[in-house]
CSV table of C-alpha atoms in Angstrom, one decimal:
chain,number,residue,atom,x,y,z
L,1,UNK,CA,129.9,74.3,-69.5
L,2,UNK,CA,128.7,73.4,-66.2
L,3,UNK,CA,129.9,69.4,-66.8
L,4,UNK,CA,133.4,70.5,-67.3
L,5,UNK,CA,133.1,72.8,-64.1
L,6,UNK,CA,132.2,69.7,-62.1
L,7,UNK,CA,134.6,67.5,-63.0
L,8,UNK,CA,137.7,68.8,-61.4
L,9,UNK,CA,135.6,68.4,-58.2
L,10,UNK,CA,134.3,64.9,-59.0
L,11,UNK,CA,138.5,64.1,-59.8
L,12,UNK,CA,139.3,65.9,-56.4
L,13,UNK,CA,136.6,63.7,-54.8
L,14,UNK,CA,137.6,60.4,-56.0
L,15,UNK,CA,141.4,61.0,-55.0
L,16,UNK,CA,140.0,62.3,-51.5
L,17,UNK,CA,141.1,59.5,-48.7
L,18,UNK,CA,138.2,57.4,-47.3
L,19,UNK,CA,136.3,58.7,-44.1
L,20,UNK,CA,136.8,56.7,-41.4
L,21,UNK,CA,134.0,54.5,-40.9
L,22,UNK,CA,131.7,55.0,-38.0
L,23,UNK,CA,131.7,52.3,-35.3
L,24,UNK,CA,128.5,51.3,-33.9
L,25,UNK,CA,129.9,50.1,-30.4
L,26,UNK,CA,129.3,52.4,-27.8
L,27,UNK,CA,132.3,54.7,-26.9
L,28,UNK,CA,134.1,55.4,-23.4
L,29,UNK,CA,135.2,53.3,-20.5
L,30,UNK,CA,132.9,50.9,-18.8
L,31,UNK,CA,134.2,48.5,-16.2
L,32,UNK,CA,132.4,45.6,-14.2
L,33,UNK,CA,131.5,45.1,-10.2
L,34,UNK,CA,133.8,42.5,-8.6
L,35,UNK,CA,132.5,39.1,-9.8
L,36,UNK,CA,133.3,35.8,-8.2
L,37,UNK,CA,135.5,33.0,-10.3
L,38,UNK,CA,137.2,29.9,-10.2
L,39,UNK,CA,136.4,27.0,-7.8
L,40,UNK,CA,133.5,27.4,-6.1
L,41,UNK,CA,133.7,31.4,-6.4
L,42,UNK,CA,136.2,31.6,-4.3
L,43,UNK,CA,138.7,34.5,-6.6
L,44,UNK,CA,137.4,37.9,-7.7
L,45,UNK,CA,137.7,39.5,-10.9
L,46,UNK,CA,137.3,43.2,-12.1
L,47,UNK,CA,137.4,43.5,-15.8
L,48,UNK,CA,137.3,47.4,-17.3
L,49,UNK,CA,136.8,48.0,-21.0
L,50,UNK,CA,137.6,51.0,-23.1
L,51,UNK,CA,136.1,52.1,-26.8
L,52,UNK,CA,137.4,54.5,-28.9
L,53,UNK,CA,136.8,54.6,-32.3
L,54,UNK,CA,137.5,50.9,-33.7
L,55,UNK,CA,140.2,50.5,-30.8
L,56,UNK,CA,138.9,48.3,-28.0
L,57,UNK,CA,141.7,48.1,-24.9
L,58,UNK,CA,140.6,45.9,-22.0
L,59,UNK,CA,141.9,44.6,-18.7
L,60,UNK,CA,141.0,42.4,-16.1
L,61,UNK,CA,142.4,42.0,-12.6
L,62,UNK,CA,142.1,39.0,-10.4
L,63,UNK,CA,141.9,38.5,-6.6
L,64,UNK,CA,142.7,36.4,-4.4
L,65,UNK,CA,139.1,36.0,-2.9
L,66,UNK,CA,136.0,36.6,-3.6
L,67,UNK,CA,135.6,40.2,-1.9
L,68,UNK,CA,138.5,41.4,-4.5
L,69,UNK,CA,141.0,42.4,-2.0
L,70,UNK,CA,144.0,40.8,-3.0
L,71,UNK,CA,145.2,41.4,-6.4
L,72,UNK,CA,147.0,38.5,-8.3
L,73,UNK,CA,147.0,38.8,-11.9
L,74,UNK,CA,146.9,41.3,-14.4
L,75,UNK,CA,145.9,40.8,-18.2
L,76,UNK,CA,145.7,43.9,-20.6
L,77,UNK,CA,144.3,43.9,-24.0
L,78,UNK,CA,144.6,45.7,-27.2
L,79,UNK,CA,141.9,45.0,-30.3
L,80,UNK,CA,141.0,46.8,-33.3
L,81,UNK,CA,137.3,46.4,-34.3
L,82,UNK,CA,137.1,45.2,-38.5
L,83,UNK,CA,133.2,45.3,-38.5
L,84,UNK,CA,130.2,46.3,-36.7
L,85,UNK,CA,126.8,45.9,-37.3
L,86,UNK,CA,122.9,45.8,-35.9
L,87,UNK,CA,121.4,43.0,-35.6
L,88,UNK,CA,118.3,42.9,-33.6
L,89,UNK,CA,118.6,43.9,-29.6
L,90,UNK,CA,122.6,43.7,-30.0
L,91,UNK,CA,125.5,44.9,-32.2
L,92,UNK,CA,127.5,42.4,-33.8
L,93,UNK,CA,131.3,42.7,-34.0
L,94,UNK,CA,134.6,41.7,-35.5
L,95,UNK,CA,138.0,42.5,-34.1
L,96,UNK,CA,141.3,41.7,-34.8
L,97,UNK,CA,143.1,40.6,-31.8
L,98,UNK,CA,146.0,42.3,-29.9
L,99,UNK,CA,149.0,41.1,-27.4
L,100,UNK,CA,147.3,39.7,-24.6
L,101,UNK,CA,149.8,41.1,-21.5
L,102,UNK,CA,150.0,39.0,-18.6
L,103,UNK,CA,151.8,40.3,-15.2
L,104,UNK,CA,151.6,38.8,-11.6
L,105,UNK,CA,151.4,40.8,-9.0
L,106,UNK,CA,152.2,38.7,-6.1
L,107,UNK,CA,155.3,36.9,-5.7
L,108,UNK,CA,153.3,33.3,-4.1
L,109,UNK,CA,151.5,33.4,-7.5
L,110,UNK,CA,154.5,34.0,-9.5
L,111,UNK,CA,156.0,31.1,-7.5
L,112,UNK,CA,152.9,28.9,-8.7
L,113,UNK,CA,153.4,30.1,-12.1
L,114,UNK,CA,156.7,29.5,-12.1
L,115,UNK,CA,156.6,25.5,-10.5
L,116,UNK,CA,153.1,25.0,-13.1
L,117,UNK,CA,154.7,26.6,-16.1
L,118,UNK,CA,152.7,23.7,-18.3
L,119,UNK,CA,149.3,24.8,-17.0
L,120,UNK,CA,149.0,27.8,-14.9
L,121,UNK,CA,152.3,29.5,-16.3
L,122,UNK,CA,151.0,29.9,-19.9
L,123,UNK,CA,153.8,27.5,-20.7
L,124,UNK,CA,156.4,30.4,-19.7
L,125,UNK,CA,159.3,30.0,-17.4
L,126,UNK,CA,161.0,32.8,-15.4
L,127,UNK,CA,158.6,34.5,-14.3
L,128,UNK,CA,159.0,37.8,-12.5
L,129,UNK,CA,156.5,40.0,-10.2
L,130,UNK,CA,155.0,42.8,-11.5
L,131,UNK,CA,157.0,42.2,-15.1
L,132,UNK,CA,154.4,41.8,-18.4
L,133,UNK,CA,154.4,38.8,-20.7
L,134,UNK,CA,152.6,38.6,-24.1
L,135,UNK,CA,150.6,35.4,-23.3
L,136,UNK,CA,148.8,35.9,-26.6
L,137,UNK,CA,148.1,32.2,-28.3
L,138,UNK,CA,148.9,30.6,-25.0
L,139,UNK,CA,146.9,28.8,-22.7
L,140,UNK,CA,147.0,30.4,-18.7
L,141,UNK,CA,144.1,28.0,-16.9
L,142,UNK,CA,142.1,28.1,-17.2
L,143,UNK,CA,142.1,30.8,-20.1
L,144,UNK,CA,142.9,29.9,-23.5
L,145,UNK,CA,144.3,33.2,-25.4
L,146,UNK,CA,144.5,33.8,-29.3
L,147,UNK,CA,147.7,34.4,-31.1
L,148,UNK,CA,147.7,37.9,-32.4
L,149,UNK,CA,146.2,38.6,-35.0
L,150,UNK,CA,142.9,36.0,-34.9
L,151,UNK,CA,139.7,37.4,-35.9
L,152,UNK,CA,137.1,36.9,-32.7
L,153,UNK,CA,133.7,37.4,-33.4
L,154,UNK,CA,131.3,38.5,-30.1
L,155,UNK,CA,128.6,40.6,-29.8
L,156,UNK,CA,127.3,43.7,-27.6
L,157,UNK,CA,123.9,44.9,-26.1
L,158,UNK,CA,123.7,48.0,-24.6
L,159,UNK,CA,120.9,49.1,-22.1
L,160,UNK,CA,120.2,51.9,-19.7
L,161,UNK,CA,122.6,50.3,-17.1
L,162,UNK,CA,125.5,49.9,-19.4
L,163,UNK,CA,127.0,47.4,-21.8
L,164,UNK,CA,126.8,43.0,-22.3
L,165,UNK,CA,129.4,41.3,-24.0
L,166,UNK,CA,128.4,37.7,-25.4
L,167,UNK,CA,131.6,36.6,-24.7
L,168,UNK,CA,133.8,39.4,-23.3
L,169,UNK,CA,135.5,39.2,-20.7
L,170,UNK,CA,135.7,35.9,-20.0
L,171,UNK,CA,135.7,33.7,-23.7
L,172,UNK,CA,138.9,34.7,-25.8
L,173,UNK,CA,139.1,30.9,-27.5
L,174,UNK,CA,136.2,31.0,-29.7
L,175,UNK,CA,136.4,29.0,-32.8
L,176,UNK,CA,137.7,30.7,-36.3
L,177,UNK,CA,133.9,29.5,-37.6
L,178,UNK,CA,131.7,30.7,-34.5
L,179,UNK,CA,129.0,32.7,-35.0
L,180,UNK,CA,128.4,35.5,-33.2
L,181,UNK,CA,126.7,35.1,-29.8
L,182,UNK,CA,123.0,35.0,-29.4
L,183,UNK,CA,122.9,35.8,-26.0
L,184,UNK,CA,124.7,38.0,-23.5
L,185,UNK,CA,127.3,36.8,-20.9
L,186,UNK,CA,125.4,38.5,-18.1
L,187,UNK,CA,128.6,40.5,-17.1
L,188,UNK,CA,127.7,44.1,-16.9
L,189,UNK,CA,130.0,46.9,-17.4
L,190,UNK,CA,128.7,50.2,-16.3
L,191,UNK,CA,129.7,53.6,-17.6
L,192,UNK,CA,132.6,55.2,-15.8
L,193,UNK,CA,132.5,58.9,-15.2
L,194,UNK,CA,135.2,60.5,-17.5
């Protein structure tokens, strides 16, 4: 008697939809200090990254100098996360790759873009101030994005100061076969208040 008053539950159960799995990755925004690039140091960047859930959006601005005064370029990011787990003193991820938007926001650097289309201008012509492009599996110098899509493996440590990526924000043209990082970028994000 108390078998066959289990087993609509046990039917119910079974038909139930999957619970979302649990991601590992810390949630909330996190974004980094201005950090000196390019050629000699001699641009800024500030990178921000949000987590929520399995979504991972990310941007990163550039400057004209090193003091990140002048802004430049924009890239925004969209990933989904496929697979987290511990591994030691980090969390290693999965994610399935997004568009990678790319806008200029000063009309000397679209100009640039514009006469270096084969290097600097993602191998895009016409471009516009301040109007997006999806520069996803195309190479802006010196960054080499992945098409939509691509699975890109990196890794995260988190500490009382905030988050490391192993490759994030910087490293987007990993190889399909790479492991996952070993050791952290270096780049901190810090918590943002909400």
């Amino acid at each position: 008697m108390h078998t066959l008053s289990l087993l609509p539950l046990v039917i119910l159960a079974s038909n139930a939809a999957p619970a979302a799995a649990e991601t590992l990755l810390p949630q909330g925004n996190f974004r980094t200090e201005c950090l000196q690039i390019g050629k000699d140091g001699r641009h800024g960047l500030i990178a921000e990254i949000s987590i929520e859930g399995d979504t991972i959006s990310a941007s990163a601005q550039t400057y004209a100098h090193n003091n990140c005064d002048v802004s430049t370029v924009r890239a925004d990011y969209r990933g989904i996360v496929t697979s987290a787990r511990e591994t030691g003193n980090r969390i290693d991820f999965t994610q399935e790759t997004g568009p990678f938007l790319y806008t200029l926001l000063a009309d000397d650097v679209t100009t640039y873009y514009n006469a270096n289309v084969d290097s600097a201008g993602c191998g895009l012509d016409g471009w516009q101030t301040d109007v997006p492009r999806d520069a996803a599996g195309r190479t802006c110098a010196p960054y080499t994005f992945p098409p939509i899509g691509t699975e890109l493996k990196d890794s995260v440590w988190v500490n009382q100061n905030g988050i490391e990526f192993g490759r994030l924000p910087l490293v987007w043209d990993s190889a399909p076969d790479a492991g996952y990082p070993e050791r952290s970028s270096g780049i901190l994000f810090t918590r943002m208040a909400d």
